[in-house]
Amino acid sequence: MNKEKIKKDIIKDIELPEEKAEKKTLFIFFGLPGSGKSTLAEKLYQRTRKESIYLAADKISLDYRLDQSENYNWTFEIFDELINYYLNKGYSVIADTNADKYQIRKNYGQIASDQAAELRVYYLKSNLAELKNRQQQRDELSQAELRESNLYSHSKEELENYLEELEIPAESERVYLIDGNFDLAEQLDSWEQIDEEGMFNYLADIRLSLTQEANPEKAEGMASYMRDQFPFYGLQAAERRKTLRKYMRRENKPGYQKLEPVIKKLWQLPGREFQYFAQELILKYQKDYTEDIINLFEYMILNKSWWDTVDHIAKKLVGEYFKLFPPKKDEKISEWVKSENIWLQRTALLFQLGYKEETDAQLLFDVIEELKEIDEFFIQKAIGWALREYSKIEPIAIVKFANTHQLSTLAEREALKVVKRNK
C-alpha cells in the first residue's frame, strides 16, 4: 500500500466542479458521533457543488481499509494534503471530518489562511439521549452496512468519553452552532441571514456568556426534567437572567427590523437557555409590535414545542398581542383550535390566563367545548388550568360550567381546585 498512490487514485476519481470559487472557503465540522456532521457536510455540498470539492476522512479510511492497518494515520495526512491541493486549485472544500480538538481547528485555520481561503467552522450539538439512541440504531447494522454508509458504531461508554474529550469552541473561534436535532437546511439559511444582518457577534457573545457560566451537573438534571428533549447549559432562571441581562439593554439588543431572524436563530440553537432568552427578549419590543409578529409567535410555538416555552408564549406574548390587535383574535383562535396541533390548541386555551376581569368567558367556554374530547394530557391540563384561573374571578360561572359540561376527570379536578379550597 502506497500513500501517494492512494492520494492519486482519489484525485483521479473526484469530478472537478463546473467553476472555481468566487470566494474560496474551507468548511470544517465538529461534534459528538451521530450529531449530524456528515449530513450537514452533504447538505452544504449540495448547495455549493458548482464550486466545491467534498472530502470525507471516514470514506478514505474505510475505502482503503486504513482503519484496519498500522497506517491509519495516513487517513488524515492524505485528507489534509487533498484539502491543500484543491484549495490551491481554486475550489472551496467541504472537509467532512471531526475537528474536535482546538489544535486541529487551528491547523485548518492555518491551511485556509495559507491558501487565502475563508475558514467556516460548524459545531453540532445534540442532547446526549438522542445521540445514544442513534448509536443504538447503528448497532443494529452489520459491519458491511456500516462501511457502505461510511459510518462507525460507538458504545455508550465511548460516546461519553468523546463528550469528555471534545474541546468546545475557544473565545477566539468564529463558530456556527448547529442543532443536530433540528432542520439543517433551515439552520444554514438562517445563519446566512444572520451574517447578512450583521448579528453574528451578538449571538456569539450570548453563546460565550452561557458557556462561561455553564454547570454540567445542573444541566444534566434540567435536561432529565424535560425528558431529555433539549440540551441545557445548566443555568437556573435567576442566574441566566443575570448572565444575559446586558444583551437585553437598548444599546446592545437588535433593532426591531432584525428581531425575527435573531429570534428564529436563538430558537434553532441547541441549548434551552437560548429559547428562554429569546422569549424574554421579545417582551422588550411590545410597543413596537406589528400585526405580522403573530407569525413569529407561531414559529416559536410549533418548533421545539414543550410546555416550558409554549405556556410563556401563550400568556406573555400571544395574550398581549391580541390586546393590541383584537381583530386577529377570532381568526387565529379558530385556526388554532382546528389545527390538530396540541401546542396551538393549548395556546388557544391559555392566552387569557392574565386577563382576569377582561377574560372573554364565552370564547374560553367555546374553545373548551371544541377541545374537551381530545385525549391528550396537555390539552386536558390546560382546560383545567384556564377554568381554575377564571374561577378566581367568577367562581359561580365555573362551577356551573363544570356541572353542565362533561369534562374529563383531570380537567374538572384542576378547574375546581380554588373553588373547593375557598369553601
Short mmCIF file of C-alpha atoms in Angstrom, two decimals:
data_model
loop_
_atom_site.label_atom_id
_atom_site.label_comp_id
_atom_site.label_asym_id
_atom_site.label_seq_id
_atom_site.Cartn_x
_atom_site.Cartn_y
_atom_site.Cartn_z
CA MET A 1 0.00 0.00 0.00
CA ASN A 2 1.40 3.36 -1.07
CA LYS A 3 0.20 6.67 0.37
CA GLU A 4 0.93 8.67 -2.78
CA LYS A 5 -0.90 6.15 -4.94
CA ILE A 6 -3.96 6.36 -2.68
CA LYS A 7 -3.96 10.14 -2.99
CA LYS A 8 -3.59 10.00 -6.78
CA ASP A 9 -6.41 7.43 -7.02
CA ILE A 10 -8.72 9.70 -5.01
CA ILE A 11 -7.85 12.72 -7.17
CA LYS A 12 -8.49 10.66 -10.29
CA ASP A 13 -11.94 9.62 -9.01
CA ILE A 14 -13.09 13.12 -7.97
CA GLU A 15 -15.02 15.04 -10.60
CA LEU A 16 -13.99 18.68 -10.67
CA PRO A 17 -16.67 21.37 -10.14
CA GLU A 18 -18.01 23.47 -13.00
CA GLU A 19 -16.20 26.61 -11.88
CA LYS A 20 -13.64 28.00 -9.46
CA ALA A 21 -14.90 29.50 -6.22
CA GLU A 22 -15.54 33.22 -6.21
CA LYS A 23 -14.56 33.19 -2.53
CA LYS A 24 -12.66 30.06 -1.53
CA THR A 25 -13.95 28.54 1.72
CA LEU A 26 -12.80 25.62 3.83
CA PHE A 27 -15.77 24.13 5.71
CA ILE A 28 -14.98 22.01 8.77
CA PHE A 29 -17.16 20.34 11.39
CA PHE A 30 -17.02 19.01 14.91
CA GLY A 31 -19.36 17.39 17.41
CA LEU A 32 -20.08 14.04 19.01
CA PRO A 33 -20.52 10.91 16.86
CA GLY A 34 -24.05 10.84 15.44
CA SER A 35 -24.64 14.58 15.85
CA GLY A 36 -25.17 15.07 12.10
CA LYS A 37 -21.77 16.28 10.88
CA SER A 38 -21.74 14.24 7.68
CA THR A 39 -25.38 15.03 6.94
CA LEU A 40 -24.64 18.74 7.28
CA ALA A 41 -21.50 18.40 5.15
CA GLU A 42 -23.52 16.73 2.40
CA LYS A 43 -26.19 19.46 2.51
CA LEU A 44 -23.51 22.13 2.22
CA TYR A 45 -22.00 20.29 -0.71
CA GLN A 46 -25.35 20.15 -2.49
CA ARG A 47 -25.61 23.93 -2.11
CA THR A 48 -22.09 24.70 -3.27
CA ARG A 49 -21.20 21.82 -5.58
CA LYS A 50 -20.67 24.12 -8.60
CA GLU A 51 -17.50 25.36 -6.93
CA SER A 52 -16.77 22.87 -4.12
CA ILE A 53 -14.99 19.57 -3.53
CA TYR A 54 -16.39 17.14 -0.96
CA LEU A 55 -13.83 15.15 1.04
CA ALA A 56 -14.70 12.64 3.76
CA ALA A 57 -11.98 11.30 6.04
CA ASP A 58 -14.05 8.27 7.06
CA LYS A 59 -14.57 7.32 3.41
CA ILE A 60 -10.82 7.41 2.77
CA SER A 61 -10.19 5.28 5.84
CA LEU A 62 -12.90 2.73 5.01
CA ASP A 63 -12.35 2.54 1.24
CA TYR A 64 -8.65 1.78 1.66
CA ARG A 65 -9.10 -0.13 4.94
CA LEU A 66 -6.70 2.18 6.70
CA ASP A 67 -8.77 1.79 9.86
CA GLN A 68 -7.65 -1.85 9.95
CA SER A 69 -3.97 -1.21 9.33
CA GLU A 70 -0.95 0.25 11.07
CA ASN A 71 -1.14 3.12 8.56
CA TYR A 72 -4.35 4.62 9.95
CA ASN A 73 -2.57 7.98 10.37
CA TRP A 74 -2.31 8.12 6.56
CA THR A 75 -6.05 8.91 6.54
CA PHE A 76 -5.53 12.39 7.93
CA GLU A 77 -2.24 13.03 6.16
CA ILE A 78 -3.91 12.30 2.82
CA PHE A 79 -7.01 14.21 3.86
CA ASP A 80 -5.06 17.38 4.72
CA GLU A 81 -2.93 17.12 1.57
CA LEU A 82 -6.09 16.89 -0.54
CA ILE A 83 -7.57 19.94 1.18
CA ASN A 84 -4.42 21.90 0.33
CA TYR A 85 -4.42 20.55 -3.22
CA TYR A 86 -7.99 21.58 -4.05
CA LEU A 87 -7.87 24.94 -2.28
CA ASN A 88 -4.73 25.69 -4.26
CA LYS A 89 -6.64 24.79 -7.43
CA GLY A 90 -9.19 27.49 -6.57
CA TYR A 91 -12.08 25.43 -5.22
CA SER A 92 -13.90 25.52 -1.90
CA VAL A 93 -13.59 22.34 0.17
CA ILE A 94 -16.17 20.59 2.34
CA ALA A 95 -13.89 18.74 4.79
CA ASP A 96 -16.02 16.03 6.42
CA THR A 97 -14.06 15.02 9.49
CA ASN A 98 -14.43 15.59 13.21
CA ALA A 99 -12.24 18.57 14.14
CA ASP A 100 -13.00 18.02 17.81
CA LYS A 101 -9.74 19.46 19.18
CA TYR A 102 -8.87 23.14 19.24
CA GLN A 103 -5.42 22.49 17.77
CA ILE A 104 -6.94 20.61 14.83
CA ARG A 105 -9.24 23.55 14.09
CA LYS A 106 -6.32 25.95 14.48
CA ASN A 107 -4.30 23.90 11.97
CA TYR A 108 -7.17 24.04 9.48
CA GLY A 109 -7.34 27.77 10.06
CA GLN A 110 -3.68 27.99 9.08
CA ILE A 111 -4.27 25.91 5.95
CA ALA A 112 -7.14 28.23 4.97
CA SER A 113 -5.02 31.31 5.63
CA ASP A 114 -2.10 29.95 3.60
CA GLN A 115 -4.46 29.32 0.69
CA ALA A 116 -6.19 32.73 1.01
CA ALA A 117 -9.47 30.97 1.88
CA GLU A 118 -12.13 31.65 4.50
CA LEU A 119 -12.49 29.09 7.31
CA ARG A 120 -16.04 28.28 8.31
CA VAL A 121 -16.47 26.08 11.39
CA TYR A 122 -19.72 24.28 12.25
CA TYR A 123 -20.21 22.93 15.77
CA LEU A 124 -23.03 20.39 16.01
CA LYS A 125 -24.72 19.73 19.33
CA SER A 126 -27.49 17.31 20.22
CA ASN A 127 -28.79 16.08 23.52
CA LEU A 128 -26.92 13.02 24.75
CA ALA A 129 -30.03 10.84 24.99
CA GLU A 130 -30.76 11.33 21.29
CA LEU A 131 -27.16 10.56 20.35
CA LYS A 132 -27.25 7.33 22.36
CA ASN A 133 -30.47 6.39 20.56
CA ARG A 134 -28.82 6.98 17.17
CA GLN A 135 -25.87 4.83 18.18
CA GLN A 136 -28.26 2.03 19.18
CA GLN A 137 -29.75 2.20 15.68
CA ARG A 138 -26.25 1.89 14.21
CA ASP A 139 -25.58 -1.12 16.44
CA GLU A 140 -28.34 -2.94 14.58
CA LEU A 141 -26.46 -2.59 11.27
CA SER A 142 -23.90 -5.13 10.08
CA GLN A 143 -20.27 -4.12 9.55
CA ALA A 144 -20.86 -4.25 5.79
CA GLU A 145 -23.84 -1.91 6.08
CA LEU A 146 -21.85 0.48 8.28
CA ARG A 147 -18.98 0.52 5.77
CA GLU A 148 -21.32 1.09 2.86
CA SER A 149 -22.75 4.15 4.66
CA ASN A 150 -19.33 5.37 5.85
CA LEU A 151 -20.45 5.01 9.47
CA TYR A 152 -18.93 3.81 12.72
CA SER A 153 -20.78 2.42 15.72
CA HIS A 154 -19.82 3.59 19.21
CA SER A 155 -20.78 2.21 22.62
CA LYS A 156 -22.37 4.43 25.29
CA GLU A 157 -19.06 4.45 27.13
CA GLU A 158 -17.20 5.57 24.01
CA LEU A 159 -19.77 8.29 23.43
CA GLU A 160 -19.34 9.61 26.96
CA ASN A 161 -15.55 9.53 26.53
CA TYR A 162 -15.93 11.57 23.33
CA LEU A 163 -18.02 14.05 25.31
CA GLU A 164 -15.31 14.43 27.94
CA GLU A 165 -12.55 14.85 25.35
CA LEU A 166 -14.36 17.17 22.92
CA GLU A 167 -12.92 20.67 23.15
CA ILE A 168 -15.65 23.30 22.97
CA PRO A 169 -15.05 26.47 20.92
CA ALA A 170 -12.45 28.86 22.28
CA GLU A 171 -13.37 32.52 22.72
CA SER A 172 -11.30 33.42 19.67
CA GLU A 173 -13.06 30.94 17.34
CA ARG A 174 -15.80 32.02 14.95
CA VAL A 175 -18.17 29.07 15.13
CA TYR A 176 -21.59 28.41 13.61
CA LEU A 177 -23.56 26.47 16.20
CA ILE A 178 -25.96 23.86 14.79
CA ASP A 179 -28.64 21.75 16.49
CA GLY A 180 -28.28 18.20 15.16
CA ASN A 181 -31.94 17.51 16.00
CA PHE A 182 -33.35 20.46 14.03
CA ASP A 183 -33.84 21.04 10.30
CA LEU A 184 -30.31 21.52 8.97
CA ALA A 185 -31.25 23.32 5.76
CA GLU A 186 -33.32 25.86 7.69
CA GLN A 187 -30.40 26.47 10.05
CA LEU A 188 -28.00 27.08 7.16
CA ASP A 189 -30.45 29.58 5.63
CA SER A 190 -30.87 31.26 8.99
CA TRP A 191 -27.11 31.63 9.54
CA GLU A 192 -26.80 33.24 6.10
CA GLN A 193 -29.43 35.78 7.07
CA ILE A 194 -27.73 36.44 10.42
CA ASP A 195 -24.48 37.15 8.60
CA GLU A 196 -26.26 39.48 6.18
CA GLU A 197 -27.91 41.34 9.07
CA GLY A 198 -24.58 41.69 10.90
CA MET A 199 -25.88 39.90 14.00
CA PHE A 200 -23.35 37.05 14.23
CA ASN A 201 -21.31 38.65 17.03
CA TYR A 202 -24.43 39.33 19.11
CA LEU A 203 -25.35 35.64 19.06
CA ALA A 204 -21.75 34.51 19.51
CA ASP A 205 -21.41 36.69 22.62
CA ILE A 206 -24.59 35.17 24.10
CA ARG A 207 -23.22 31.67 23.45
CA LEU A 208 -19.89 32.59 25.03
CA SER A 209 -21.60 34.01 28.15
CA LEU A 210 -23.64 30.82 28.60
CA THR A 211 -20.58 28.65 28.04
CA GLN A 212 -18.56 30.53 30.65
CA GLU A 213 -21.28 30.06 33.29
CA ALA A 214 -22.28 26.51 32.30
CA ASN A 215 -22.86 23.95 35.04
CA PRO A 216 -22.75 20.42 33.55
CA GLU A 217 -24.13 18.79 36.69
CA LYS A 218 -27.18 21.06 36.79
CA ALA A 219 -27.53 20.77 33.02
CA GLU A 220 -27.96 17.01 33.27
CA GLY A 221 -30.73 17.36 35.85
CA MET A 222 -32.50 20.09 33.88
CA ALA A 223 -32.40 18.00 30.70
CA SER A 224 -33.76 15.00 32.58
CA TYR A 225 -36.64 17.10 33.95
CA MET A 226 -37.55 17.98 30.38
CA ARG A 227 -37.43 14.29 29.41
CA ASP A 228 -34.06 14.71 27.67
CA GLN A 229 -35.62 16.60 24.77
CA PHE A 230 -33.23 19.56 24.92
CA PRO A 231 -29.61 20.10 25.96
CA PHE A 232 -29.01 22.69 28.70
CA TYR A 233 -26.10 24.83 29.84
CA GLY A 234 -27.27 24.39 33.42
CA LEU A 235 -28.25 27.96 34.36
CA GLN A 236 -31.31 28.43 36.56
CA ALA A 237 -33.66 31.29 35.65
CA ALA A 238 -32.21 33.93 38.00
CA GLU A 239 -28.63 33.08 37.05
CA ARG A 240 -29.47 33.03 33.33
CA ARG A 241 -31.14 36.44 33.50
CA LYS A 242 -28.20 37.93 35.38
CA THR A 243 -25.72 36.44 32.89
CA LEU A 244 -27.60 37.62 29.79
CA ARG A 245 -29.06 40.90 31.08
CA LYS A 246 -26.65 43.06 29.10
CA TYR A 247 -27.95 41.61 25.82
CA MET A 248 -31.40 42.99 26.67
CA ARG A 249 -30.17 46.57 27.02
CA ARG A 250 -31.26 49.12 24.44
CA GLU A 251 -27.73 49.79 23.24
CA ASN A 252 -27.00 46.07 22.70
CA LYS A 253 -30.23 44.44 21.56
CA PRO A 254 -31.07 44.21 17.84
CA GLY A 255 -33.35 46.72 16.17
CA TYR A 256 -36.94 45.63 15.61
CA GLN A 257 -36.34 45.04 11.90
CA LYS A 258 -33.73 42.41 12.82
CA LEU A 259 -35.75 40.80 15.60
CA GLU A 260 -37.31 37.96 13.57
CA PRO A 261 -34.05 36.46 12.20
CA VAL A 262 -32.41 36.78 15.62
CA ILE A 263 -35.31 35.12 17.45
CA LYS A 264 -35.52 32.31 14.90
CA LYS A 265 -31.81 31.66 15.19
CA LEU A 266 -31.99 31.67 19.00
CA TRP A 267 -34.87 29.21 18.69
CA GLN A 268 -32.82 26.91 16.49
CA LEU A 269 -29.68 26.89 18.65
CA PRO A 270 -29.01 23.81 20.81
CA GLY A 271 -29.34 24.88 24.43
CA ARG A 272 -32.73 25.51 26.06
CA GLU A 273 -31.44 28.71 27.63
CA PHE A 274 -31.35 30.25 24.14
CA GLN A 275 -35.11 29.76 23.81
CA TYR A 276 -35.78 31.12 27.32
CA PHE A 277 -33.72 34.20 26.49
CA ALA A 278 -35.48 34.64 23.12
CA GLN A 279 -38.99 34.65 24.57
CA GLU A 280 -37.97 37.17 27.23
CA LEU A 281 -36.13 39.33 24.69
CA ILE A 282 -39.32 39.72 22.62
CA LEU A 283 -41.08 41.25 25.63
CA LYS A 284 -38.76 44.25 25.27
CA TYR A 285 -40.41 45.10 21.93
CA GLN A 286 -44.10 45.10 22.87
CA LYS A 287 -44.53 48.78 21.98
CA ASP A 288 -43.09 48.04 18.53
CA TYR A 289 -45.25 45.01 17.67
CA THR A 290 -46.63 44.93 14.16
CA GLU A 291 -49.60 42.80 13.19
CA ASP A 292 -47.48 40.17 11.45
CA ILE A 293 -45.38 39.33 14.53
CA ILE A 294 -48.00 36.69 15.31
CA ASN A 295 -46.31 34.59 12.61
CA LEU A 296 -43.10 34.63 14.66
CA PHE A 297 -45.04 33.58 17.77
CA GLU A 298 -46.48 30.67 15.80
CA TYR A 299 -42.98 29.65 14.72
CA MET A 300 -41.92 29.57 18.37
CA ILE A 301 -44.98 27.55 19.38
CA LEU A 302 -44.53 25.00 16.59
CA ASN A 303 -40.78 24.42 16.96
CA LYS A 304 -39.04 22.78 19.92
CA SER A 305 -42.51 22.64 21.45
CA TRP A 306 -42.93 21.86 25.12
CA TRP A 307 -44.90 23.33 27.99
CA ASP A 308 -41.97 25.35 29.37
CA THR A 309 -41.94 27.68 26.34
CA VAL A 310 -45.48 27.35 25.00
CA ASP A 311 -47.11 28.45 28.26
CA HIS A 312 -44.95 31.57 28.44
CA ILE A 313 -45.64 32.41 24.80
CA ALA A 314 -49.38 31.90 25.27
CA LYS A 315 -49.74 34.18 28.28
CA LYS A 316 -46.99 36.76 27.86
CA LEU A 317 -46.74 37.12 24.08
CA VAL A 318 -49.96 35.96 22.42
CA GLY A 319 -52.16 37.28 25.22
CA GLU A 320 -50.68 40.77 24.95
CA TYR A 321 -50.69 40.64 21.15
CA PHE A 322 -54.47 40.08 21.00
CA LYS A 323 -54.99 43.13 23.22
CA LEU A 324 -53.07 45.20 20.66
CA PHE A 325 -54.71 43.62 17.60
CA PRO A 326 -58.22 42.46 18.64
CA PRO A 327 -59.42 41.68 15.09
CA LYS A 328 -56.79 38.95 14.82
CA LYS A 329 -58.06 37.09 17.87
CA ASP A 330 -61.10 35.28 16.45
CA GLU A 331 -59.27 34.47 13.22
CA LYS A 332 -56.25 32.92 14.93
CA ILE A 333 -58.10 31.13 17.73
CA SER A 334 -60.42 29.49 15.23
CA GLU A 335 -57.44 28.47 13.11
CA TRP A 336 -55.51 27.05 16.07
CA VAL A 337 -58.45 25.12 17.51
CA LYS A 338 -58.92 23.38 14.16
CA SER A 339 -55.20 22.85 13.57
CA GLU A 340 -54.91 19.43 15.28
CA ASN A 341 -51.63 20.67 16.78
CA ILE A 342 -51.82 20.31 20.56
CA TRP A 343 -49.47 23.25 21.21
CA LEU A 344 -51.50 25.69 19.12
CA GLN A 345 -54.64 24.34 20.78
CA ARG A 346 -53.07 24.72 24.23
CA THR A 347 -52.20 28.32 23.35
CA ALA A 348 -55.83 28.96 22.39
CA LEU A 349 -56.82 27.74 25.85
CA LEU A 350 -54.19 29.62 27.85
CA PHE A 351 -53.68 33.00 26.19
CA GLN A 352 -56.22 34.63 28.55
CA LEU A 353 -54.50 33.48 31.75
CA GLY A 354 -53.51 37.02 32.67
CA TYR A 355 -56.73 38.72 31.55
CA LYS A 356 -58.61 38.40 34.87
CA GLU A 357 -61.76 40.59 34.65
CA GLU A 358 -61.10 41.16 30.93
CA THR A 359 -61.43 37.43 30.18
CA ASP A 360 -63.76 36.65 27.29
CA ALA A 361 -65.58 33.88 29.13
CA GLN A 362 -67.75 32.89 26.20
CA LEU A 363 -64.71 32.46 23.97
CA LEU A 364 -62.98 30.41 26.66
CA PHE A 365 -66.03 28.16 27.05
CA ASP A 366 -66.40 27.78 23.27
CA VAL A 367 -62.75 26.74 22.87
CA ILE A 368 -63.08 24.21 25.70
CA GLU A 369 -66.22 22.79 24.12
CA GLU A 370 -64.28 22.27 20.88
CA LEU A 371 -61.30 20.59 22.56
CA LYS A 372 -62.65 18.76 25.61
CA GLU A 373 -62.92 15.38 23.85
CA ILE A 374 -59.22 15.32 22.91
CA ASP A 375 -57.49 12.58 24.90
CA GLU A 376 -54.25 14.44 25.49
CA PHE A 377 -52.76 15.34 28.88
CA PHE A 378 -51.53 18.79 27.83
CA ILE A 379 -54.97 19.73 26.49
CA GLN A 380 -56.93 18.45 29.49
CA LYS A 381 -54.49 20.04 31.93
CA ALA A 382 -54.79 23.36 30.06
CA ILE A 383 -58.59 23.21 30.16
CA GLY A 384 -58.48 22.78 33.93
CA TRP A 385 -55.85 25.49 34.37
CA ALA A 386 -57.76 28.06 32.29
CA LEU A 387 -61.00 27.37 34.18
CA ARG A 388 -59.24 27.44 37.57
CA GLU A 389 -57.68 30.82 36.79
CA TYR A 390 -61.03 32.31 35.81
CA SER A 391 -62.66 30.77 38.91
CA LYS A 392 -60.70 33.34 40.95
CA ILE A 393 -62.87 35.99 39.23
CA GLU A 394 -66.16 34.17 38.60
CA PRO A 395 -66.34 31.02 40.76
CA ILE A 396 -70.10 30.54 40.29
CA ALA A 397 -69.76 30.60 36.49
CA ILE A 398 -67.02 27.96 36.62
CA VAL A 399 -68.99 25.65 38.92
CA LYS A 400 -72.00 25.98 36.61
CA PHE A 401 -69.87 25.25 33.54
CA ALA A 402 -68.27 22.18 35.19
CA ASN A 403 -71.69 20.86 36.24
CA THR A 404 -73.26 21.29 32.81
CA HIS A 405 -70.40 20.06 30.61
CA GLN A 406 -68.86 16.63 30.62
CA LEU A 407 -65.24 17.40 31.42
CA SER A 408 -62.50 14.83 31.90
CA THR A 409 -61.64 13.89 35.48
CA LEU A 410 -58.31 15.71 35.17
CA ALA A 411 -59.83 18.90 33.71
CA GLU A 412 -62.63 19.05 36.30
CA ARG A 413 -60.29 18.39 39.22
CA GLU A 414 -57.95 21.17 38.11
CA ALA A 415 -60.83 23.55 37.34
CA LEU A 416 -62.41 23.33 40.78
CA LYS A 417 -59.28 23.35 42.97
CA VAL A 418 -59.59 27.01 44.02
CA VAL A 419 -63.38 26.86 44.41
CA LYS A 420 -63.20 23.86 46.74
CA ARG A 421 -60.33 25.35 48.72
CA ASN A 422 -62.30 28.56 49.32
CA LYS A 423 -65.48 26.83 50.53
#
